[in-house]
PDB file of C-alpha atoms in Angstrom:
ATOM      1  CA  GLN V 198     100.523 -97.756 -23.425  1.00  0.00           C
ATOM      2  CA  VAL V 199      97.116 -96.926 -22.008  1.00  0.00           C
ATOM      3  CA  GLN V 200      93.839 -98.666 -22.955  1.00  0.00           C
ATOM      4  CA  LEU V 201      90.758 -96.444 -23.409  1.00  0.00           C
ATOM      5  CA  LEU V 202      87.147 -97.519 -23.382  1.00  0.00           C
ATOM      6  CA  GLU V 203      84.381 -95.008 -24.246  1.00  0.00           C
ATOM      7  CA  SER V 204      80.748 -95.267 -23.221  1.00  0.00           C
ATOM      8  CA  GLY V 205      77.700 -93.094 -22.997  1.00  0.00           C
ATOM      9  CA  GLY V 206      76.947 -92.399 -26.673  1.00  0.00           C
ATOM     10  CA  GLY V 207      73.443 -92.695 -27.982  1.00  0.00           C
ATOM     11  CA  LEU V 208      70.536 -90.982 -29.725  1.00  0.00           C
ATOM     12  CA  VAL V 209      69.230 -87.640 -28.406  1.00  0.00           C
ATOM     13  CA  GLN V 210      67.030 -84.895 -29.706  1.00  0.00           C
ATOM     14  CA  ALA V 211      68.344 -81.464 -30.467  1.00  0.00           C
ATOM     15  CA  GLY V 212      68.727 -79.462 -27.284  1.00  0.00           C
ATOM     16  CA  GLY V 213      69.253 -82.562 -25.190  1.00  0.00           C
ATOM     17  CA  SER V 214      72.258 -83.691 -23.169  1.00  0.00           C
ATOM     18  CA  LEU V 215      74.605 -86.632 -23.132  1.00  0.00           C
ATOM     19  CA  ARG V 216      77.547 -87.551 -20.969  1.00  0.00           C
ATOM     20  CA  LEU V 217      80.424 -89.496 -22.438  1.00  0.00           C
ATOM     21  CA  SER V 218      82.860 -91.413 -20.261  1.00  0.00           C
ATOM     22  CA  CYS V 219      86.269 -92.759 -21.060  1.00  0.00           C
ATOM     23  CA  ALA V 220      87.862 -95.315 -18.680  1.00  0.00           C
ATOM     24  CA  ALA V 221      91.570 -95.768 -18.866  1.00  0.00           C
ATOM     25  CA  SER V 222      93.807 -98.642 -17.757  1.00  0.00           C
ATOM     26  CA  GLY V 223      97.315 -99.897 -18.244  1.00  0.00           C
ATOM     27  CA  ARG V 224      99.273 -96.889 -17.010  1.00  0.00           C
ATOM     28  CA  ILE V 225      99.114 -94.237 -14.383  1.00  0.00           C
ATOM     29  CA  PHE V 226      96.188 -92.136 -15.530  1.00  0.00           C
ATOM     30  CA  SER V 227      97.471 -88.830 -14.163  1.00  0.00           C
ATOM     31  CA  GLY V 228     100.468 -89.045 -16.361  1.00  0.00           C
ATOM     32  CA  PHE V 229      98.365 -88.384 -19.514  1.00  0.00           C
ATOM     33  CA  TYR V 230      96.610 -85.370 -20.850  1.00  0.00           C
ATOM     34  CA  MET V 231      93.275 -86.347 -22.304  1.00  0.00           C
ATOM     35  CA  GLY V 232      91.289 -85.212 -25.314  1.00  0.00           C
ATOM     36  CA  TRP V 233      88.083 -85.775 -27.164  1.00  0.00           C
ATOM     37  CA  PHE V 234      87.870 -85.784 -30.929  1.00  0.00           C
ATOM     38  CA  ARG V 235      84.940 -86.420 -33.280  1.00  0.00           C
ATOM     39  CA  GLN V 236      84.532 -87.528 -36.791  1.00  0.00           C
ATOM     40  CA  ALA V 237      81.485 -87.734 -39.028  1.00  0.00           C
ATOM     41  CA  PRO V 238      81.347 -89.953 -42.138  1.00  0.00           C
ATOM     42  CA  GLY V 239      83.083 -88.157 -45.026  1.00  0.00           C
ATOM     43  CA  LYS V 240      84.324 -85.473 -42.680  1.00  0.00           C
ATOM     44  CA  GLU V 241      87.744 -84.715 -41.205  1.00  0.00           C
ATOM     45  CA  ARG V 242      88.504 -85.665 -37.591  1.00  0.00           C
ATOM     46  CA  GLU V 243      88.261 -82.558 -35.487  1.00  0.00           C
ATOM     47  CA  PHE V 244      89.285 -81.530 -32.017  1.00  0.00           C
ATOM     48  CA  VAL V 245      86.575 -81.155 -29.407  1.00  0.00           C
ATOM     49  CA  ALA V 246      88.129 -80.706 -25.995  1.00  0.00           C
ATOM     50  CA  ALA V 247      91.242 -81.465 -23.936  1.00  0.00           C
ATOM     51  CA  ILE V 248      92.279 -81.446 -20.287  1.00  0.00           C
ATOM     52  CA  ARG V 249      95.659 -81.245 -18.684  1.00  0.00           C
ATOM     53  CA  ARG V 250      97.203 -84.009 -16.620  1.00  0.00           C
ATOM     54  CA  SER V 251      96.113 -82.410 -13.416  1.00  0.00           C
ATOM     55  CA  GLY V 252      92.717 -81.318 -14.631  1.00  0.00           C
ATOM     56  CA  SER V 253      93.584 -77.810 -13.792  1.00  0.00           C
ATOM     57  CA  THR V 254      93.052 -76.398 -17.275  1.00  0.00           C
ATOM     58  CA  THR V 255      90.652 -77.212 -20.114  1.00  0.00           C
ATOM     59  CA  TYR V 256      90.539 -76.407 -23.746  1.00  0.00           C
ATOM     60  CA  TYR V 257      87.660 -76.369 -26.202  1.00  0.00           C
ATOM     61  CA  ALA V 258      86.923 -75.975 -29.860  1.00  0.00           C
ATOM     62  CA  ASP V 259      85.026 -72.790 -30.578  1.00  0.00           C
ATOM     63  CA  PHE V 260      81.946 -74.676 -31.753  1.00  0.00           C
ATOM     64  CA  VAL V 261      81.390 -76.397 -28.350  1.00  0.00           C
ATOM     65  CA  LYS V 262      82.309 -73.580 -25.983  1.00  0.00           C
ATOM     66  CA  GLY V 263      79.491 -72.994 -23.489  1.00  0.00           C
ATOM     67  CA  ARG V 264      77.875 -76.300 -24.334  1.00  0.00           C
ATOM     68  CA  PHE V 265      80.441 -79.009 -23.584  1.00  0.00           C
ATOM     69  CA  THR V 266      82.476 -79.573 -20.493  1.00  0.00           C
ATOM     70  CA  ILE V 267      85.483 -81.893 -20.128  1.00  0.00           C
ATOM     71  CA  SER V 268      86.517 -83.148 -16.734  1.00  0.00           C
ATOM     72  CA  ARG V 269      88.544 -85.973 -15.243  1.00  0.00           C
ATOM     73  CA  ASP V 270      88.547 -87.994 -12.087  1.00  0.00           C
ATOM     74  CA  ASN V 271      92.073 -89.320 -11.686  1.00  0.00           C
ATOM     75  CA  ALA V 272      91.021 -91.512  -8.712  1.00  0.00           C
ATOM     76  CA  LYS V 273      88.654 -93.320 -11.076  1.00  0.00           C
ATOM     77  CA  ASN V 274      90.949 -93.189 -14.103  1.00  0.00           C
ATOM     78  CA  THR V 275      88.135 -91.647 -16.104  1.00  0.00           C
ATOM     79  CA  VAL V 276      87.622 -88.574 -18.277  1.00  0.00           C
ATOM     80  CA  PHE V 277      84.179 -87.216 -19.074  1.00  0.00           C
ATOM     81  CA  LEU V 278      82.570 -85.094 -21.732  1.00  0.00           C
ATOM     82  CA  GLN V 279      79.352 -83.495 -20.683  1.00  0.00           C
ATOM     83  CA  MET V 280      77.450 -82.371 -23.746  1.00  0.00           C
ATOM     84  CA  ASP V 281      74.507 -79.982 -23.390  1.00  0.00           C
ATOM     85  CA  SER V 282      72.395 -78.120 -25.987  1.00  0.00           C
ATOM     86  CA  LEU V 283      73.249 -80.671 -28.540  1.00  0.00           C
ATOM     87  CA  LYS V 284      72.768 -79.885 -32.174  1.00  0.00           C
ATOM     88  CA  PRO V 285      72.333 -82.134 -35.243  1.00  0.00           C
ATOM     89  CA  ASP V 286      75.753 -80.985 -36.376  1.00  0.00           C
ATOM     90  CA  ASP V 287      77.232 -82.706 -33.254  1.00  0.00           C
ATOM     91  CA  THR V 288      76.357 -86.061 -34.808  1.00  0.00           C
ATOM     92  CA  ALA V 289      79.625 -88.008 -35.110  1.00  0.00           C
ATOM     93  CA  SER V 290      81.740 -90.745 -33.651  1.00  0.00           C
ATOM     94  CA  TYR V 291      83.415 -89.433 -30.544  1.00  0.00           C
ATOM     95  CA  TYR V 292      86.879 -90.651 -29.682  1.00  0.00           C
ATOM     96  CA  CYS V 293      88.734 -90.424 -26.426  1.00  0.00           C
ATOM     97  CA  ALA V 294      92.480 -89.944 -26.701  1.00  0.00           C
ATOM     98  CA  ALA V 295      95.466 -89.894 -24.350  1.00  0.00           C
ATOM     99  CA  GLY V 296      98.919 -88.490 -24.726  1.00  0.00           C
ATOM    100  CA  ASP V 297     102.122 -88.463 -22.677  1.00  0.00           C
ATOM    101  CA  TYR V 298     104.271 -86.088 -24.705  1.00  0.00           C
ATOM    102  CA  TYR V 299     105.611 -82.788 -23.679  1.00  0.00           C
ATOM    103  CA  GLY V 300     105.772 -79.541 -25.604  1.00  0.00           C
ATOM    104  CA  VAL V 301     103.022 -80.507 -28.020  1.00  0.00           C
ATOM    105  CA  SER V 302      99.643 -78.951 -28.920  1.00  0.00           C
ATOM    106  CA  TYR V 303      96.534 -80.370 -27.391  1.00  0.00           C
ATOM    107  CA  PHE V 304      94.575 -79.440 -30.392  1.00  0.00           C
ATOM    108  CA  THR V 305      95.928 -81.837 -32.939  1.00  0.00           C
ATOM    109  CA  HIS V 306      95.397 -85.564 -33.127  1.00  0.00           C
ATOM    110  CA  THR V 307      99.088 -86.158 -33.718  1.00  0.00           C
ATOM    111  CA  SER V 308      99.770 -85.208 -30.118  1.00  0.00           C
ATOM    112  CA  TYR V 309      97.970 -88.242 -28.806  1.00  0.00           C
ATOM    113  CA  ASN V 310      99.365 -91.791 -28.831  1.00  0.00           C
ATOM    114  CA  SER V 311      96.421 -93.793 -27.478  1.00  0.00           C
ATOM    115  CA  TRP V 312      92.860 -93.875 -28.777  1.00  0.00           C
ATOM    116  CA  GLY V 313      89.618 -95.453 -27.841  1.00  0.00           C
ATOM    117  CA  GLN V 314      87.290 -97.285 -30.216  1.00  0.00           C
ATOM    118  CA  GLY V 315      84.832 -94.479 -30.342  1.00  0.00           C
ATOM    119  CA  THR V 316      81.185 -94.047 -29.364  1.00  0.00           C
ATOM    120  CA  GLN V 317      78.486 -92.905 -31.623  1.00  0.00           C
ATOM    121  CA  VAL V 318      76.489 -89.738 -30.861  1.00  0.00           C
ATOM    122  CA  THR V 319      73.450 -89.062 -32.925  1.00  0.00           C
ATOM    123  CA  VAL V 320      71.432 -85.842 -32.532  1.00  0.00           C
ATOM    124  CA  SER V 321      68.054 -85.711 -34.256  1.00  0.00           C
ATOM    125  CA  SER V 322      66.156 -82.607 -35.206  1.00  0.00           C
TER     126      SER V 322
END
């Protein structure tokens, strides 16, 4: 229903910063809440951050609070994840996700019905 394309991944040193972008097309962007998830090889997919349709409220996993910031620009049909103070444990494939349900939790992957291909983030020590 909405196509998502992530960009901005790469290799950074611990303590560095990276900004991920997710461009959406195919539907009215403001009709979707957006989330970021990540998954490392051999690990479970985990919630990172989410933002409401209007961008008025954001949600974060405890392990990224104070370090990551999710934002969206509905005029540009884009959601961002600003990642600061990166740690080696942040190394994973990061996936952008969109959902258009109501009455569901932002924190679980089952609440999202569109996914990007992922972008790799590697943090070296």
